[in-house]
Coordinates of C-alpha atoms and ligand atoms in Angstrom, one line a residue:
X25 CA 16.1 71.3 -6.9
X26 CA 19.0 74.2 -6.3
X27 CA 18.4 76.5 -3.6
X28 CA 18.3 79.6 -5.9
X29 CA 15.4 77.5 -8.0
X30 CA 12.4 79.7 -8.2
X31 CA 9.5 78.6 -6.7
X32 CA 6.7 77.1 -8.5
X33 CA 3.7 75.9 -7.3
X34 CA 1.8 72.9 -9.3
X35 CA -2.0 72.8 -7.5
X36 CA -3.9 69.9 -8.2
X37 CA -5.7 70.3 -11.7
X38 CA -9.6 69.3 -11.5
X39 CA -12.5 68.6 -14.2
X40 CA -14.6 70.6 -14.5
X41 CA -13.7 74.2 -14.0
X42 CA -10.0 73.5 -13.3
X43 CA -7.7 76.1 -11.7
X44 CA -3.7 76.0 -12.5
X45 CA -1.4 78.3 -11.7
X46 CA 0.5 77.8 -14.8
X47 CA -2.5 80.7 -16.2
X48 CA -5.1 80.4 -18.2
X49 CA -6.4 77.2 -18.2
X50 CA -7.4 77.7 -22.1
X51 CA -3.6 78.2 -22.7
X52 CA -2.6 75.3 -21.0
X53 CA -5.1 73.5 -23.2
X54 CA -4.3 74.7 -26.5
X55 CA -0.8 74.2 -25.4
X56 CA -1.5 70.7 -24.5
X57 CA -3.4 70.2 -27.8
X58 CA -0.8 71.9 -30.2
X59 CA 2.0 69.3 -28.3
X60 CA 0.3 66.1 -28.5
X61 CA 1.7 64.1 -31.7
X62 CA -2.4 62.2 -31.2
X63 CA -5.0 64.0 -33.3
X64 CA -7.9 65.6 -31.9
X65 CA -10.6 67.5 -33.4
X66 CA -14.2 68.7 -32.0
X67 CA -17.3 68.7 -34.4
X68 CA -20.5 70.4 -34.0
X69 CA -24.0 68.7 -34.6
X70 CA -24.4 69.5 -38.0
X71 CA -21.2 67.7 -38.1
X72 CA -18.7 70.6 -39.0
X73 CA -15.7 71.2 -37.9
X74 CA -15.2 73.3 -34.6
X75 CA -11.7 72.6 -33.1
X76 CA -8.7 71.0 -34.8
X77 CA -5.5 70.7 -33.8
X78 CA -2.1 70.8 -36.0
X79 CA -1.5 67.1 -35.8
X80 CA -4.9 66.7 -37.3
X81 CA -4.5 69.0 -40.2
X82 CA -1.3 67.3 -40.8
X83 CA -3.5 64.0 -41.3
X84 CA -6.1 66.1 -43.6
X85 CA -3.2 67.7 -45.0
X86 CA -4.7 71.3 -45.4
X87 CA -4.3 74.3 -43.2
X88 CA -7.5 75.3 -40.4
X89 CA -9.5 77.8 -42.5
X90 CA -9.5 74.6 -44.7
X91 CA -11.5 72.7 -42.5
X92 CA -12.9 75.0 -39.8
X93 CA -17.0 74.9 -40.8
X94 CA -16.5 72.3 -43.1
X95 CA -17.4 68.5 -42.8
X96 CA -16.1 64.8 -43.5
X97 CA -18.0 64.9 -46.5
X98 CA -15.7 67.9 -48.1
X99 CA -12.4 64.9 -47.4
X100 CA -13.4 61.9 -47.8
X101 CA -15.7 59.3 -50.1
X102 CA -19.4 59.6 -49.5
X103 CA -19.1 56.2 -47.5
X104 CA -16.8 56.9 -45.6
X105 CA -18.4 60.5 -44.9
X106 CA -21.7 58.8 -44.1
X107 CA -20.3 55.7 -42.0
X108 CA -18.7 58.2 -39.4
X109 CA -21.7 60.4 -39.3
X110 CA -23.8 57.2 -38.4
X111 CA -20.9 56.9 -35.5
X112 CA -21.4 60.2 -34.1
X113 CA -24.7 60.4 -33.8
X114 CA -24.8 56.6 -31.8
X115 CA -21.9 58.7 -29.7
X116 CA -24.3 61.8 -29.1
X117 CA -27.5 59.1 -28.5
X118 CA -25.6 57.2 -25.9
X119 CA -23.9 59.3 -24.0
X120 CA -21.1 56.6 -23.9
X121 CA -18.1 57.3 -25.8
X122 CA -16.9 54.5 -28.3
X123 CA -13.3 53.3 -29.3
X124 CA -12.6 51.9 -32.8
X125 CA -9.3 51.2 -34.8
X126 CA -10.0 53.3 -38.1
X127 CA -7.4 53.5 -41.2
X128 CA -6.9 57.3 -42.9
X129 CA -4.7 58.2 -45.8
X130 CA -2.3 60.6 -43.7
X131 CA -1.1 63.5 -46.4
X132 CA 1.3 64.7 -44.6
X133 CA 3.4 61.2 -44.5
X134 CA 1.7 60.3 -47.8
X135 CA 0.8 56.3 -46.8
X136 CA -2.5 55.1 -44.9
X137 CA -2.0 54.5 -40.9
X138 CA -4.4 52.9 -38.5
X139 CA -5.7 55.1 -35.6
X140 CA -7.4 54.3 -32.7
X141 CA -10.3 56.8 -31.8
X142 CA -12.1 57.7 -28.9
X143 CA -15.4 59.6 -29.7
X144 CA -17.1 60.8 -27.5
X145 CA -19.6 63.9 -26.9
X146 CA -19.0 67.6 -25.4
X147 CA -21.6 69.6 -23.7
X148 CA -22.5 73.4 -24.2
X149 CA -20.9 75.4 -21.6
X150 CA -24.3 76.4 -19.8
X151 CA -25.6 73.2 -19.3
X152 CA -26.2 69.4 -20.8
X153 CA -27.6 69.7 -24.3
X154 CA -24.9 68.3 -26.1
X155 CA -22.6 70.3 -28.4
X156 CA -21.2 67.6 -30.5
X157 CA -18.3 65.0 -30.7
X158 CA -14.3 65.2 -29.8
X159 CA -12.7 62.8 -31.0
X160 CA -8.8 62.3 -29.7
X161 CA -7.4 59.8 -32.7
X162 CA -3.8 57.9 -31.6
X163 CA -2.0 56.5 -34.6
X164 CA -1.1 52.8 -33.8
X165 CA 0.1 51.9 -36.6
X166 CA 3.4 50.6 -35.5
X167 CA 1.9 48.6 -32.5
X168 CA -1.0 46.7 -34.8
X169 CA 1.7 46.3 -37.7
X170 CA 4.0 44.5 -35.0
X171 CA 0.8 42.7 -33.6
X172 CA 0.0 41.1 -37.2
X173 CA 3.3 40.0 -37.4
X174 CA 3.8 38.9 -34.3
X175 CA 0.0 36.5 -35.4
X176 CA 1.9 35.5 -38.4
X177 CA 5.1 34.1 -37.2
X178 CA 3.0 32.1 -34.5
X179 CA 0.5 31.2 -37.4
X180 CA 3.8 29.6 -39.0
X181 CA 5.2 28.1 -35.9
X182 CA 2.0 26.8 -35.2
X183 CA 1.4 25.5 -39.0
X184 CA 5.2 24.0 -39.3
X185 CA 4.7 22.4 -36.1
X186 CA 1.4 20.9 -37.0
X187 CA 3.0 20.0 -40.2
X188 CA 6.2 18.1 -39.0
X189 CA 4.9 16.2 -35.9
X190 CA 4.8 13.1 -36.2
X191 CA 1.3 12.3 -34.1
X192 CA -1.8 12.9 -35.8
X193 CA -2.9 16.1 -34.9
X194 CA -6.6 16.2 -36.0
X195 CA -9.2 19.2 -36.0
X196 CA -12.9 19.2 -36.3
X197 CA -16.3 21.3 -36.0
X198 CA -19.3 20.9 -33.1
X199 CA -20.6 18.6 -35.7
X200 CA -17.4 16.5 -36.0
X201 CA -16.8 17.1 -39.5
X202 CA -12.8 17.4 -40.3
X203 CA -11.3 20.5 -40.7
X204 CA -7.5 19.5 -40.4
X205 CA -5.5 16.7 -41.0
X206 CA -1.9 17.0 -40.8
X207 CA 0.8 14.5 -42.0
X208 CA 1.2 12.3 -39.3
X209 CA -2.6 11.6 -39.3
X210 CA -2.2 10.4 -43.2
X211 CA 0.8 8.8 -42.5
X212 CA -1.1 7.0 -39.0
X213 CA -4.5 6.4 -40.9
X214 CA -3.6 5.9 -44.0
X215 CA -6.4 8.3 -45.7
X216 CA -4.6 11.9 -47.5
X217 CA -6.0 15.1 -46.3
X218 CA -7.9 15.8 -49.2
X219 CA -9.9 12.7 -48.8
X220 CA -11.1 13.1 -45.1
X221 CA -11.4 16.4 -45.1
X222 CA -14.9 17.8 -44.3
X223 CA -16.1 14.0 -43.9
X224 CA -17.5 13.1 -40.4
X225 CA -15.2 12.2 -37.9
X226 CA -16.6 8.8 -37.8
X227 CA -14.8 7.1 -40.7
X228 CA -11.3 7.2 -38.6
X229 CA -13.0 5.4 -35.5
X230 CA -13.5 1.6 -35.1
X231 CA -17.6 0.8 -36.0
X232 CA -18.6 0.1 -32.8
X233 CA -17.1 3.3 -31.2
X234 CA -18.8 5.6 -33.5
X235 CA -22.4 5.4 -32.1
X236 CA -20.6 6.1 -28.4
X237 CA -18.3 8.8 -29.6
X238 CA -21.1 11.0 -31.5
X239 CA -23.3 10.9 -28.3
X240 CA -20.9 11.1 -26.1
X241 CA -19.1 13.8 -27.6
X242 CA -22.3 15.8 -28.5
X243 CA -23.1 15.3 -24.5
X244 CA -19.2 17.3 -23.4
X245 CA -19.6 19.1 -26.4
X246 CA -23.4 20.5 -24.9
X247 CA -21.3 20.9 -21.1
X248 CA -19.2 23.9 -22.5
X249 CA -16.0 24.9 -21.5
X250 CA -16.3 23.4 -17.7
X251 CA -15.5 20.3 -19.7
X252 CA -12.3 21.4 -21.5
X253 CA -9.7 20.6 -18.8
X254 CA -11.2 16.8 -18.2
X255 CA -11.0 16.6 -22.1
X256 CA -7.4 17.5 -21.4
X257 CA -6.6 14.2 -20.1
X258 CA -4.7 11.1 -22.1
X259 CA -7.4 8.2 -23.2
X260 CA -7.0 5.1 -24.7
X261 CA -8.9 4.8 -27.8
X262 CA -8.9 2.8 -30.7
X263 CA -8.4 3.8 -34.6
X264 CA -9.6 2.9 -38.2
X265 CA -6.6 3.0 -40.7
X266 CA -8.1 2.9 -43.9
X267 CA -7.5 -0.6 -44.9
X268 CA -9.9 -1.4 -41.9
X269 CA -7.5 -2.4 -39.5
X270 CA -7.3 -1.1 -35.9
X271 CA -5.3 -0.1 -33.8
X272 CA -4.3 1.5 -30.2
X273 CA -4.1 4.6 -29.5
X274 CA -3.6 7.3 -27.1
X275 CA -5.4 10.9 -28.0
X276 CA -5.9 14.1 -25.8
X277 CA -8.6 16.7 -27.3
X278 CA -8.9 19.9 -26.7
X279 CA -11.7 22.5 -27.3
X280 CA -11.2 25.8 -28.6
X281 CA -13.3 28.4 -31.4
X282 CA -12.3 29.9 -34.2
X283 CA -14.3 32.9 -35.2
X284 CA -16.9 31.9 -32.2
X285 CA -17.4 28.4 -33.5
X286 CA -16.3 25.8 -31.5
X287 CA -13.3 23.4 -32.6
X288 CA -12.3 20.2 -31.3
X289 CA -8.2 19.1 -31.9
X290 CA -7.3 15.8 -30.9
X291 CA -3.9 15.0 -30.8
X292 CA -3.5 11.3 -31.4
X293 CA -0.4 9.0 -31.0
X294 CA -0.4 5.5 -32.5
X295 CA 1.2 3.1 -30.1
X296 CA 0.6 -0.2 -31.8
X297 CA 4.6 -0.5 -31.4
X298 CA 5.0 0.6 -28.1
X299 CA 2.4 -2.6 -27.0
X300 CA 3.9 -5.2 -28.8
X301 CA 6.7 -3.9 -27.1
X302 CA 5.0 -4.2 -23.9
X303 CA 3.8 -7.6 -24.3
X304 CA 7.1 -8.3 -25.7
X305 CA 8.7 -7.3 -22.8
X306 CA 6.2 -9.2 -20.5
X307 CA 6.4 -12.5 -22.1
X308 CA 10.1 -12.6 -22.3
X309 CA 9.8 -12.0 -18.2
X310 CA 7.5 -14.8 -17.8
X311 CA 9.8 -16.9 -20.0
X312 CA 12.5 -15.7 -17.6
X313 CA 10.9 -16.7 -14.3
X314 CA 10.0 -19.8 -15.7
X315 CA 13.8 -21.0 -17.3
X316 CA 14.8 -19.6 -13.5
X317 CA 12.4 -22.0 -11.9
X318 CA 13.3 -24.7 -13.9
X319 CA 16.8 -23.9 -13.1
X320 CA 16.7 -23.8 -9.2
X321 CA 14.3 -26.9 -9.8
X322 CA 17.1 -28.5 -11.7
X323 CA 20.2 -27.4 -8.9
X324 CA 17.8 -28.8 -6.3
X325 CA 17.2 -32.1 -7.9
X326 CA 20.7 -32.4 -9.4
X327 CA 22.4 -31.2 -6.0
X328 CA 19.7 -33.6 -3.9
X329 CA 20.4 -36.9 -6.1
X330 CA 24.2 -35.9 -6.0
X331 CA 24.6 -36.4 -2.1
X332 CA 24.2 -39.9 -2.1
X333 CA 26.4 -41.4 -4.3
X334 CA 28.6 -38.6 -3.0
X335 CA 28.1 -39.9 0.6
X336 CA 28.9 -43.5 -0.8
X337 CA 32.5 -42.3 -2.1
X338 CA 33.0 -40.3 0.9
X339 CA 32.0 -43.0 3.2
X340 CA 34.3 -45.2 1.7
X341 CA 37.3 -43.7 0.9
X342 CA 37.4 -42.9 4.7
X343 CA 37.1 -46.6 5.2
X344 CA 40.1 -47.1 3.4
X345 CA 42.2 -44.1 4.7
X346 CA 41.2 -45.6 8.5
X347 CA 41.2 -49.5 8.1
X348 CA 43.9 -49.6 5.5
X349 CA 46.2 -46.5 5.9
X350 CA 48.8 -48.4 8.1
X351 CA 49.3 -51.4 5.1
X352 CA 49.7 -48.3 2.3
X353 CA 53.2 -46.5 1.6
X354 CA 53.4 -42.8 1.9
X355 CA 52.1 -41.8 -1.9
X356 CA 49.3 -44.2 -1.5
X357 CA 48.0 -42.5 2.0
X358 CA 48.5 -38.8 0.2
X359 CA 46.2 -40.1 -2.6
X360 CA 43.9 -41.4 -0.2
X361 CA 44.0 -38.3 1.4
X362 CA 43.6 -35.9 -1.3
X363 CA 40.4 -38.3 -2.0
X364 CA 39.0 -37.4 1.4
X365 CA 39.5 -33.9 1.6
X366 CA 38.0 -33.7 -2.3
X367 CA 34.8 -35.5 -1.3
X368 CA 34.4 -33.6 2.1
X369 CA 34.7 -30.0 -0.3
X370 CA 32.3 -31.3 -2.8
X371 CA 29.9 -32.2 0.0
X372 CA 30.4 -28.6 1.5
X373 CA 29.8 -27.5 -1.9
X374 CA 26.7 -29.4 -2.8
X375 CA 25.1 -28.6 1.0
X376 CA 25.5 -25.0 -0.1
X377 CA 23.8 -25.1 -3.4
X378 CA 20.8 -27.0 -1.7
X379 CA 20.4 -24.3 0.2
X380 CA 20.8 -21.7 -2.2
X381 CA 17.9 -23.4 -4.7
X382 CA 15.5 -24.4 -1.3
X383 CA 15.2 -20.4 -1.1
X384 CA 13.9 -20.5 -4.3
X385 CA 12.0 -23.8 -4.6
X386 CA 10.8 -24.3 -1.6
X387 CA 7.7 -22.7 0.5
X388 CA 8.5 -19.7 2.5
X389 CA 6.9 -20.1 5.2
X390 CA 5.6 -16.3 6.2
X391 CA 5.2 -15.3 9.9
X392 CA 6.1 -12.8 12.8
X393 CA 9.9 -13.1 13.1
X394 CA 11.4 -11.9 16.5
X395 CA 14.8 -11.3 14.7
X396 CA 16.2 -11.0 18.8
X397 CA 15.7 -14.7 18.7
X398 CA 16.5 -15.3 15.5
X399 CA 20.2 -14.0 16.0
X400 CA 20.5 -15.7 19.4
X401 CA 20.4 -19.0 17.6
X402 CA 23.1 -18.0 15.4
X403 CA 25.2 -16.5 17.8
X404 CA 24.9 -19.8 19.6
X405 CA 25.8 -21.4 16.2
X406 CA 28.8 -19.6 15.9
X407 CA 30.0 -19.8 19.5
X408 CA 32.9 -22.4 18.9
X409 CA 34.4 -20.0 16.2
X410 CA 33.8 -17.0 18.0
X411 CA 36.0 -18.4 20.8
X412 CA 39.2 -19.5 18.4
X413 CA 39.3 -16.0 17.1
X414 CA 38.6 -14.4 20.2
X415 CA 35.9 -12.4 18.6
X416 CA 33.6 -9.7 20.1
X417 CA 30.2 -9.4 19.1
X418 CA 27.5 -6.8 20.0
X419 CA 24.0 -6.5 19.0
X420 CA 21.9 -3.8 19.3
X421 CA 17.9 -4.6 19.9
X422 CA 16.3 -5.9 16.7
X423 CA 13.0 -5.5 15.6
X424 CA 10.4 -8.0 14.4
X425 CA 9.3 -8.5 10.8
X426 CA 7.4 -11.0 8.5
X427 CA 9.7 -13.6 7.3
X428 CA 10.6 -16.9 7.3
X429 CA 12.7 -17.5 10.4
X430 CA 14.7 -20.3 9.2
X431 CA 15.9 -18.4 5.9
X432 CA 17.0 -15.1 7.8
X433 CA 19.2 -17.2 10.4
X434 CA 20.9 -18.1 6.8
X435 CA 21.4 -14.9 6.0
X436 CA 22.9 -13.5 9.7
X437 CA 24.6 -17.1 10.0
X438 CA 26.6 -16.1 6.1
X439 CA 27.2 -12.3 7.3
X440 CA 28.6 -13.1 10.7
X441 CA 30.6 -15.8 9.6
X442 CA 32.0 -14.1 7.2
X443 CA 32.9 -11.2 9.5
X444 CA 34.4 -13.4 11.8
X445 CA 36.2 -15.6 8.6
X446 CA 37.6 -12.6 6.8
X447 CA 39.5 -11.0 9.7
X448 CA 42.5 -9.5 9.6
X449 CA 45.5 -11.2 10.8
X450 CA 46.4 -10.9 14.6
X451 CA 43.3 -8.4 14.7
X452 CA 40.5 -10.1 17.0
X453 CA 37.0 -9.7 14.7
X454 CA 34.9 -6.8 16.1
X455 CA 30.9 -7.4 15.3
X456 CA 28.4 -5.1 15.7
X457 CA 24.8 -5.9 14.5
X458 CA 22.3 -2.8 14.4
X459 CA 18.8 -2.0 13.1
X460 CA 17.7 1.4 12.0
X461 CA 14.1 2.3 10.7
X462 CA 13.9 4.2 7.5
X463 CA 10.7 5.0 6.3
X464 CA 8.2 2.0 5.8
X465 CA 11.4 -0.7 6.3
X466 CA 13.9 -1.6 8.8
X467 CA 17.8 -0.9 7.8
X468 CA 20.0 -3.9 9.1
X469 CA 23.5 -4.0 9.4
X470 CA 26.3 -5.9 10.2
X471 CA 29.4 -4.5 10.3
X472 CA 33.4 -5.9 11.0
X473 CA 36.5 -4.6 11.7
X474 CA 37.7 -7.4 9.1
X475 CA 40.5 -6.9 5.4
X476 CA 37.5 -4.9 3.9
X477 CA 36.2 -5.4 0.3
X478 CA 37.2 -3.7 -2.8
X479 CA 34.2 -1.2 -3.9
X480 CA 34.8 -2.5 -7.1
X481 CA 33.9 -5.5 -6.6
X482 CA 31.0 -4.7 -4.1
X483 CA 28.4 -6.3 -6.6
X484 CA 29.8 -9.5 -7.4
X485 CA 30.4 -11.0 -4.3
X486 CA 26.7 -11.7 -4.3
X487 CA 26.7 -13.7 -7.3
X488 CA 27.1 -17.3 -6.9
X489 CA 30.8 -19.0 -6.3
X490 CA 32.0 -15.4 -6.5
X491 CA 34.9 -15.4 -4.3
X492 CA 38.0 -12.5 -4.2
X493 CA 40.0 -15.5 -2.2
X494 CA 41.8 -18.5 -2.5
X495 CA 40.9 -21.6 -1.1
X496 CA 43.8 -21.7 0.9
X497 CA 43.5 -18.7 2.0
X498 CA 40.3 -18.0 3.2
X499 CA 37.9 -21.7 3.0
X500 CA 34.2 -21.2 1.3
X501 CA 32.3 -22.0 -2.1
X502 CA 31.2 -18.6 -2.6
X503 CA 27.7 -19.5 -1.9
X504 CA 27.0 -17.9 1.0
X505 CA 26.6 -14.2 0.1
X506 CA 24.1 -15.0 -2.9
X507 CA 21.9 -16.8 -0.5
X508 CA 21.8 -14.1 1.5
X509 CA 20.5 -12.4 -1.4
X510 CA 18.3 -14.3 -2.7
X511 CA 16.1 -14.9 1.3
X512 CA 16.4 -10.7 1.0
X513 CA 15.0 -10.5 -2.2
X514 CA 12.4 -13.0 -1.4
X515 CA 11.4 -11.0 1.2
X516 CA 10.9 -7.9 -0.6
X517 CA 14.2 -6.3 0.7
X518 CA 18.0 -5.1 -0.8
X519 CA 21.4 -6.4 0.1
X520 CA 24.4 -4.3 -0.3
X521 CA 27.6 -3.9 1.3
X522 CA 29.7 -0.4 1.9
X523 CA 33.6 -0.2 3.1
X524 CA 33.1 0.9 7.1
X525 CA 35.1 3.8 8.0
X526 CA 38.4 2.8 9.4
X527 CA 38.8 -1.0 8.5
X528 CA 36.4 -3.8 7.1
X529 CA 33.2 -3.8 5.6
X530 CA 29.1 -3.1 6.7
X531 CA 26.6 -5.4 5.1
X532 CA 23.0 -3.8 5.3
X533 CA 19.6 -5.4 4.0
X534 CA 16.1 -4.1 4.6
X535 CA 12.9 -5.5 5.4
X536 CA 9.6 -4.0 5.1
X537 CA 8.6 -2.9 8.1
X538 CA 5.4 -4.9 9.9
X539 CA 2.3 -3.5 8.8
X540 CA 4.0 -1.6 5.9
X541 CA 2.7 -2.6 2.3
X542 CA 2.9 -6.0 1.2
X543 CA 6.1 -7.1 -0.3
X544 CA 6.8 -8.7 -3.8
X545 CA 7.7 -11.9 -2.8
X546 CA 4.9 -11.7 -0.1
X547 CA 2.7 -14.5 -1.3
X548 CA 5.4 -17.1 -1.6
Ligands
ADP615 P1 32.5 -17.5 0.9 O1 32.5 -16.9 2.2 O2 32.1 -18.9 0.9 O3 33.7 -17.3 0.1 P2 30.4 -15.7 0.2 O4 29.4 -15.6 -0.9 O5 29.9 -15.6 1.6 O6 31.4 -16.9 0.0 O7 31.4 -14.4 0.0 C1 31.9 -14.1 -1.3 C2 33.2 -13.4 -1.1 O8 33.0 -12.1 -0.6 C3 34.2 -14.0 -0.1 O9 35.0 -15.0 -0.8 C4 35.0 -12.8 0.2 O10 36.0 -12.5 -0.8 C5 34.1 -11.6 0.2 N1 33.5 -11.3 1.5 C6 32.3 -11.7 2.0 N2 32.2 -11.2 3.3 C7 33.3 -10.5 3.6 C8 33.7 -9.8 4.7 N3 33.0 -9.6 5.8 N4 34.9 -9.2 4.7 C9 35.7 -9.3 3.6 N5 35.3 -10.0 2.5 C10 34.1 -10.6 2.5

């Protein structure tokens, strides 16, 4: 406000007997009444006009002398007359004033409008016999026009949705008769619309369900709306198509009312499909494990029965190469030695693969594994070539899990000696064995300073004879890294292997922590 502003001074307005020193508070009143675009008018007992204001008389469409002294009855139909008298005198009984949504022809905009109007009583200026009614009238047309639309674009949404989705979407009364019955329910059950409809909800469930459901639903039906949100939940049921057969389901009903009588929607999915596909899906798995049993069963008898005749050839050509090398030219010794070395690599290769399919044939036996010992031994193993390389190994405390203490030497025997193997040349192999508990497993990890693996190719390494190396250059079947994978998947674990951050590689597994839940392979 300016400083040159006059100076007025609001004070408080209060009911009854208020003071304003705006003047007289009559003034301020018919001001207030002659503003307001609402429509307010006072009437005496008899019912006769005693105050109107111009937005009123608009509505009436006559001038006050008009109306002044007259009543409803000189405007409007006898009914209408007589229905707001009966309100008026419930007004002046009570005491309580009353709020209703009433529709008048308005002259003045020549076109009926909604109102809504608060009746209630004024008192005689002396003391409490009442004088009559005042009624202040708002027109909401606009708002209740917008509200009834609003009703009847959701009514649409709600219809089109019901319409167009594909579950059945089924509705009935407290005494389970049907009251809706959209498309997806003929198409799921077979029956049209017009032939269920108003027919107990019993012909669309399986015989002996129907006895259960009716009693059972009558029982949550009598618990009220305390039962709604458990009714909310997903069940497995079984329907009645109508050519008798049956079939799973899943439904989820909900309670509501319409016009104060309860309603019951279910919303029901057929999912014969889905469970064939489920038991598809489980019998191809169990055909799975057992071709992969038969498999490793195979390799394991195949590699076994292999050895020997393979240990006869080996035995033998040896023979030759010592007793009769010095009576052979120079082509026949090369033969004789290509011979040797080809029956030593087949029975590197075979003693691999019999490892590789005992993992999965044989027994694992299960106990407390002091991994600290475990790695000792292999350590020990590897000593000879540790020394030619002039590797340096250090270990980290391990912990102790639930294993099978002669497949995890396998799997630190393959990961060290591949650490020391794959070394870079004229770089002495630097490996560094750790353990690291996350969550409810242990995090192992053995890591070298070695040429490092291709991420690419980070994967395949672990399937079997999978090698990124010659022969010649690097010797190996390409065995070892899936039967590392195989003891960790047997013991409920994961092998992978990331690039370590300057040169070579770090192979991590995990195994469940002791005391953790049991593990997948756990009862092997
Ligand atoms: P093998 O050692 O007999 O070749 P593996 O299954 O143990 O068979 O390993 C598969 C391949 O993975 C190896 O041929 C090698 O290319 C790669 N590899 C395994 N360990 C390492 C490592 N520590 N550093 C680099 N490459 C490795």
């Amino acid at each position: 406000m300016g400083p040159g502003a006059p100076q007025q001074v609001l004070e408080p307005v209060a009911a009854p007997g208020w003071r304003t020193s705006l003047g007289d508070p009559v003034a301020v009143l018919s001001h207030i009444l002659a503003a307001t675009p609402d429509a307010i008018f006072a009437k005496d007992m008899q019912g006769r006009f005693v105050l109107v204001n111009q937005a009123f008389l608009e509505v009436l469409g006559r001038p006050a002398d008009e109306v002044l002294g007259r009543t409803d009855a000189d405007f409007l139909p006898p009914a209408v007359a007589a229905a707001l008298r009966t309100r008026d005198a419930a007004v002046v009984m009570s005491g309580t004033p009353t709020q209703r949504e009433e529709t008048f022809f308005h002259a003045r905009l020549g076109e009926r409008r909604t109102f809504l109007c608060t009746t209630s009583v004024w008192r005689q200026q002396d003391g409490t016999e009442p004088g009559g009614v005042i009624v202040h009238a708002a027109d909401v047309t606009d708002r209740v026009q917008a509200t009834a639309e609003l009703r009847r674009s959701s009514e649409a949404m709600y219809s089109g949705i019901v319409a167009l989705a594909s579950d059945a979407i089924i509705t009935t009364d407290e005494h389970q008769n049907i009251l809706l019955f959209n498309r997806g329910a003929e198409e799921i059950f077979g029956y049209s619309a017009a032939e269920v409809l108003g027919a107990p909800l019993d012909t669309l469930l399986p015989e002996p369900a129907r006895e259960a459901h009716r009693t059972k639903h009558m029982r949550e039906f009598a618990q009220g709306a305390a039962h709604a949100r458990r009714m909310a939940e997903r069940l497995q049921v079984q329907g009645r198509r109508k050519n008798g057969e049956l079939f799973p389901a899943e439904v989820t009903v909900s309670r509501s009312s319409s016009a104060g009588a309860p309603r019951f929607s279910a919303i029901l999915r057929d999912v014969t499909e889905r469970r064939r596909l489920e038991e598809e899906m489980e019998r191809q798995r169990e055909e799975l494990a057992r071709s992969n049993t038969e498999l490793e069963q195979f390799a394991y008898v195949a590699s076994h029965d292999l050895q020997e005749p393979l240990r006869a050839v080996a035995a033998h050509t040896q023979l030759l190469q010592e007793r009769y090398g010095s009576h052979l030219d120079d082509r026949a010794r090369r033969h004789i030695g290509h011979a040797v070395e080809g029956a030593r690599r087949m029975q590197g290769l075979i003693n691999d693969l019999l490892a590789l399919s005992r993992v999965g044939t044989h027994q694992r036996e299960s106990t407390r594994v002091d991994l600290n010992a475990v790695l000792g031994d292999v350590i020990r193993a590897l000593d000879l070539s540790a020394q030619e390389c002039e590797a340096m190994l250090r270990c980290a405390p391990l912990p102790e899990v639930e294993g099978d203490a002669v497949q995890l030497s396998h799997v630190f025997l393959n990961l060290i000696g591949n650490a020391l193997k794959f070394h870079r040349p004229d770089v002495a192999p630097k490996v560094t064995v750790r353990a690291e508990r996350g969550g409810d497993e242990w995090v192992i990890s053995v890591q070298d300073n070695g040429i490092g693996i291709d991420p690419a190719f980070s994967d395949r390494i672990f399937e079997v004879f999978k090698r990124l190396h010659t022969r010649e250059e690097y010797p190996g079947t390409g065995i070892g890294l899936s039967i590392c994978k195989k003891v960790i998947d047997r013991h409920g674990g994961r092998i992978w292997v990331e690039p370590a951050p300057d040169h070579g590689s770090i192979f991590r597994f995990t195994l469940p922590a002791v005391g953790a839940a049991a593990h997948p392979g756990g009862d092997r």
